[in-house]
């Protein structure tokens, strides 16, 4: 017997319609190339998303067509999030930091029809556009009088593209499993793989992550997503914030510590989200200046492991609550969030901080399991580590047009293999110890490169740290610690770093050597690129 409840499909368009109706004058503030501070409300955003939807249909965009963007976080990109998906087309957000051949691969693989692009990225089209086979037209996210000078033919300004259209649009309802957006994960080897989200998965992820037990975003919050809208849908925050009716602050292109700090203060931002490298820049800036935050209350840190010293500094030095989160593009992307559960809240501060250093706890909608090499489930005792698998309402069921990658990514019961190695404790707190390809196997036992990195960056003279395994005659592999010092001319000695680490980890985990670099390579999504470091240190031998 079926229930007698309305079977209304979950549509992304309903999120913006709701915000327009009930939070219509709540501000969306943006820094764009043509305006240092653009302001309007959710009602205006909705009107312009309607104009865009009309313009796309007039152009001939159909259900399932892919529409690409190469753009920073701002209000026009936000309108695309709803205007494109709202008509049943697929918003394909592309990471402009990818390498040329990856960009060409992605555009051609996705077969995008239109490309909406920030003026700063026009040089990319000039250089590579002829290799992008399917793109019919490029729309520049700028007014007609601020169009860039370029040799590219047939460009049109976004404002001109939507100008003649009506501010009204009847958002269609269709199967909620319809594809809504597409995002390629950079991966460290091979070609990028497309994750194809649906309206249903997006709405369910939005509801779950927004919940008070998870992200807990409230109407009084002023939220600034540092995480780019071209990376895993900015962790879903462009959908989450309008449901809460919170003010949105889009930071545009420039996110060094000084500019980010200024924007946080001027727009009275209470909550923000981004990867550890961004917070490192911000914390260094406030430390150097001897200043604090007047409005910032919470930061969501994810995308890579947040070092304990960073969490401690936010919480203890600046009174900013940290929620450490873990996930992947394939998971929409949030899979765990670090809130303190009932029963832990009264613990001493040090114990609470230890919990906060974990990647957070499991929440409804995303199931976790750890398994051994044979796929047997391992105990969730907080000690045992194994390969981490996930299953749930907003987890991918396969890569877009990529049967090979799909066939490798799931176990026989349909659980998705994350490629991470982790432990889970009895309360569901997850601790990621490594990417499976980065673990260091010393004498058959695993050493967590992430734990060593997080510990090393706690040293006051270390700006960034990476650990890779290098061959060892006796133990197969041993850890090499690679350091980027704060002061290149005055780096901390090997002895000072190792004695700082001593006693805080098992003795046999101690790095066998320390190497110094002037730069640590990062992937397009801000993660340490260990493949590059392995190449750089290919000839390294422990003495
Ligand atoms: P990419 O496109 O680089 O794959 P993702 O954001 O999808 O980008 O990467 C997901 C991976 O990032 C995870 O599998 C995990 O290895 C790492 N990661 C994300 N958040 C955390 C975290 N809080 N701690 C440790 N690792 C993390």
mmCIF file of C-alpha atoms in Angstrom, residues 324-483:
data_model
loop_
_atom_site.group_PDB
_atom_site.id
_atom_site.type_symbol
_atom_site.label_atom_id
_atom_site.label_comp_id
_atom_site.label_asym_id
_atom_site.label_seq_id
_atom_site.Cartn_x
_atom_site.Cartn_y
_atom_site.Cartn_z
ATOM 1 C CA UNK A 324 35.756 20.361 10.688
ATOM 2 C CA UNK A 325 33.974 18.598 7.825
ATOM 3 C CA UNK A 326 34.858 15.807 5.436
ATOM 4 C CA UNK A 327 33.444 14.815 2.070
ATOM 5 C CA UNK A 328 34.082 14.472 -1.635
ATOM 6 C CA UNK A 329 32.591 15.819 -4.842
ATOM 7 C CA UNK A 330 31.071 12.339 -5.275
ATOM 8 C CA UNK A 331 29.126 12.893 -2.032
ATOM 9 C CA UNK A 332 27.540 16.249 -2.980
ATOM 10 C CA UNK A 333 30.006 16.789 -1.123
ATOM 11 C CA UNK A 334 29.507 16.861 2.669
ATOM 12 C CA UNK A 335 29.700 13.481 4.460
ATOM 13 C CA UNK A 336 30.537 14.332 8.074
ATOM 14 C CA UNK A 337 30.524 17.530 10.143
ATOM 15 C CA UNK A 338 32.220 18.135 13.466
ATOM 16 C CA UNK A 339 29.642 19.257 15.962
ATOM 17 C CA UNK A 340 29.852 18.193 19.547
ATOM 18 C CA UNK A 341 27.288 15.523 20.262
ATOM 19 C CA UNK A 342 25.048 15.237 23.298
ATOM 20 C CA UNK A 343 27.038 13.726 26.122
ATOM 21 C CA UNK A 344 30.293 15.388 25.029
ATOM 22 C CA UNK A 345 29.416 19.031 25.534
ATOM 23 C CA UNK A 346 30.300 19.078 29.241
ATOM 24 C CA UNK A 347 33.749 17.592 28.704
ATOM 25 C CA UNK A 348 36.869 19.651 29.409
ATOM 26 C CA UNK A 349 37.995 21.973 26.591
ATOM 27 C CA UNK A 350 40.968 19.793 25.649
ATOM 28 C CA UNK A 351 38.737 16.760 25.109
ATOM 29 C CA UNK A 352 36.311 18.805 23.045
ATOM 30 C CA UNK A 353 39.190 20.126 20.944
ATOM 31 C CA UNK A 354 40.379 16.552 20.401
ATOM 32 C CA UNK A 355 36.923 15.680 19.045
ATOM 33 C CA UNK A 356 37.009 18.756 16.838
ATOM 34 C CA UNK A 357 40.251 17.570 15.293
ATOM 35 C CA UNK A 358 38.407 14.512 14.005
ATOM 36 C CA UNK A 359 36.638 14.929 10.659
ATOM 37 C CA UNK A 360 33.301 15.086 12.478
ATOM 38 C CA UNK A 361 30.589 12.522 12.948
ATOM 39 C CA UNK A 362 28.285 10.604 10.671
ATOM 40 C CA UNK A 363 24.873 12.198 10.089
ATOM 41 C CA UNK A 364 21.577 11.039 8.678
ATOM 42 C CA UNK A 365 21.639 10.528 4.940
ATOM 43 C CA UNK A 366 25.201 9.268 4.535
ATOM 44 C CA UNK A 367 26.210 5.837 5.884
ATOM 45 C CA UNK A 368 29.875 5.039 6.522
ATOM 46 C CA UNK A 369 31.779 1.780 6.838
ATOM 47 C CA UNK A 370 35.446 0.782 7.083
ATOM 48 C CA UNK A 371 36.642 -2.517 5.646
ATOM 49 C CA UNK A 372 39.811 -4.596 5.370
ATOM 50 C CA UNK A 373 41.529 -5.685 2.128
ATOM 51 C CA UNK A 374 38.990 -8.501 1.664
ATOM 52 C CA UNK A 375 36.041 -6.146 2.096
ATOM 53 C CA UNK A 376 35.156 -7.394 5.621
ATOM 54 C CA UNK A 377 33.658 -4.772 7.897
ATOM 55 C CA UNK A 378 36.043 -3.591 10.599
ATOM 56 C CA UNK A 379 35.066 -2.589 14.145
ATOM 57 C CA UNK A 380 34.167 1.058 14.811
ATOM 58 C CA UNK A 381 36.309 1.339 17.919
ATOM 59 C CA UNK A 382 38.194 4.532 17.123
ATOM 60 C CA UNK A 383 41.432 2.515 16.787
ATOM 61 C CA UNK A 384 41.084 0.195 13.809
ATOM 62 C CA UNK A 385 41.695 1.827 10.438
ATOM 63 C CA UNK A 386 40.473 0.582 7.058
ATOM 64 C CA UNK A 387 39.242 1.616 3.628
ATOM 65 C CA UNK A 388 36.297 3.969 3.933
ATOM 66 C CA UNK A 389 33.100 3.332 1.933
ATOM 67 C CA UNK A 390 29.887 5.387 1.837
ATOM 68 C CA UNK A 391 26.288 4.881 0.791
ATOM 69 C CA UNK A 392 23.387 7.280 0.947
ATOM 70 C CA UNK A 393 20.839 9.691 -0.499
ATOM 71 C CA UNK A 394 23.326 12.052 -2.104
ATOM 72 C CA UNK A 395 26.221 9.760 -3.043
ATOM 73 C CA UNK A 396 27.135 9.124 -6.696
ATOM 74 C CA UNK A 397 26.038 5.877 -8.323
ATOM 75 C CA UNK A 398 28.555 6.159 -11.185
ATOM 76 C CA UNK A 399 30.718 8.582 -13.165
ATOM 77 C CA UNK A 400 29.268 10.404 -16.173
ATOM 78 C CA UNK A 401 29.929 8.455 -19.390
ATOM 79 C CA UNK A 402 32.803 6.613 -17.776
ATOM 80 C CA UNK A 403 32.064 2.889 -17.287
ATOM 81 C CA UNK A 404 35.702 2.033 -16.500
ATOM 82 C CA UNK A 405 35.983 4.463 -13.591
ATOM 83 C CA UNK A 406 32.494 3.463 -12.418
ATOM 84 C CA UNK A 407 33.270 -0.245 -12.366
ATOM 85 C CA UNK A 408 36.264 0.317 -10.079
ATOM 86 C CA UNK A 409 34.514 2.566 -7.576
ATOM 87 C CA UNK A 410 31.868 0.376 -5.937
ATOM 88 C CA UNK A 411 31.759 -2.848 -3.941
ATOM 89 C CA UNK A 412 29.266 -5.628 -4.689
ATOM 90 C CA UNK A 413 26.670 -4.073 -2.366
ATOM 91 C CA UNK A 414 26.797 -0.696 -4.069
ATOM 92 C CA UNK A 415 28.941 1.108 -1.483
ATOM 93 C CA UNK A 416 31.180 3.800 -2.977
ATOM 94 C CA UNK A 417 34.900 3.494 -2.281
ATOM 95 C CA UNK A 418 36.173 6.890 -1.132
ATOM 96 C CA UNK A 419 39.896 6.126 -1.480
ATOM 97 C CA UNK A 420 40.366 7.396 2.075
ATOM 98 C CA UNK A 421 41.679 5.395 5.008
ATOM 99 C CA UNK A 422 39.973 6.096 8.322
ATOM 100 C CA UNK A 423 38.867 4.989 11.750
ATOM 101 C CA UNK A 424 35.357 5.534 13.135
ATOM 102 C CA UNK A 425 34.643 5.555 16.871
ATOM 103 C CA UNK A 426 31.538 4.262 18.625
ATOM 104 C CA UNK A 427 29.939 7.726 18.530
ATOM 105 C CA UNK A 428 30.475 7.966 14.774
ATOM 106 C CA UNK A 429 33.425 10.383 14.869
ATOM 107 C CA UNK A 430 35.504 9.831 11.752
ATOM 108 C CA UNK A 431 39.269 10.225 11.652
ATOM 109 C CA UNK A 432 40.825 10.275 8.187
ATOM 110 C CA UNK A 433 44.392 9.029 8.430
ATOM 111 C CA UNK A 434 45.295 9.068 4.730
ATOM 112 C CA UNK A 435 44.396 8.744 1.104
ATOM 113 C CA UNK A 436 44.845 5.029 0.399
ATOM 114 C CA UNK A 437 47.582 5.813 -2.134
ATOM 115 C CA UNK A 438 49.429 8.083 0.311
ATOM 116 C CA UNK A 439 49.708 5.805 3.343
ATOM 117 C CA UNK A 440 53.257 4.960 4.307
ATOM 118 C CA UNK A 441 53.819 1.271 4.865
ATOM 119 C CA UNK A 442 56.683 0.768 7.262
ATOM 120 C CA UNK A 443 57.467 -2.860 8.033
ATOM 121 C CA UNK A 444 53.935 -3.799 7.015
ATOM 122 C CA UNK A 445 52.313 -1.266 9.388
ATOM 123 C CA UNK A 446 50.590 1.934 8.282
ATOM 124 C CA UNK A 447 51.829 5.375 9.214
ATOM 125 C CA UNK A 448 49.395 8.266 8.723
ATOM 126 C CA UNK A 449 50.947 11.022 6.621
ATOM 127 C CA UNK A 450 48.116 13.377 7.614
ATOM 128 C CA UNK A 451 48.816 12.992 11.342
ATOM 129 C CA UNK A 452 52.501 13.762 10.811
ATOM 130 C CA UNK A 453 51.723 16.801 8.633
ATOM 131 C CA UNK A 454 49.213 18.177 11.123
ATOM 132 C CA UNK A 455 51.678 17.802 13.937
ATOM 133 C CA UNK A 456 54.589 19.393 12.037
ATOM 134 C CA UNK A 457 52.609 22.536 11.104
ATOM 135 C CA UNK A 458 52.083 23.117 14.811
ATOM 136 C CA UNK A 459 55.788 24.105 14.982
ATOM 137 C CA UNK A 460 55.837 27.917 15.064
ATOM 138 C CA UNK A 461 58.381 28.228 12.221
ATOM 139 C CA UNK A 462 56.681 25.805 9.828
ATOM 140 C CA UNK A 463 54.239 27.283 7.294
ATOM 141 C CA UNK A 464 53.276 24.054 5.533
ATOM 142 C CA UNK A 465 54.281 20.399 5.753
ATOM 143 C CA UNK A 466 53.892 17.318 3.587
ATOM 144 C CA UNK A 467 54.918 13.748 4.306
ATOM 145 C CA UNK A 468 55.647 11.125 1.683
ATOM 146 C CA UNK A 469 56.958 7.591 1.949
ATOM 147 C CA UNK A 470 60.402 6.893 0.469
ATOM 148 C CA UNK A 471 61.986 3.469 -0.040
ATOM 149 C CA UNK A 472 63.950 2.103 2.884
ATOM 150 C CA UNK A 473 66.286 -0.912 2.806
ATOM 151 C CA UNK A 474 64.938 -2.382 6.023
ATOM 152 C CA UNK A 475 61.333 -1.148 6.443
ATOM 153 C CA UNK A 476 60.271 -0.944 2.750
ATOM 154 C CA UNK A 477 59.159 2.652 3.276
ATOM 155 C CA UNK A 478 59.803 5.363 5.829
ATOM 156 C CA UNK A 479 58.336 8.858 6.181
ATOM 157 C CA UNK A 480 60.159 11.877 4.757
ATOM 158 C CA UNK A 481 58.905 15.181 6.170
ATOM 159 C CA UNK A 482 58.968 18.064 3.671
ATOM 160 C CA UNK A 483 58.804 21.539 5.157
#
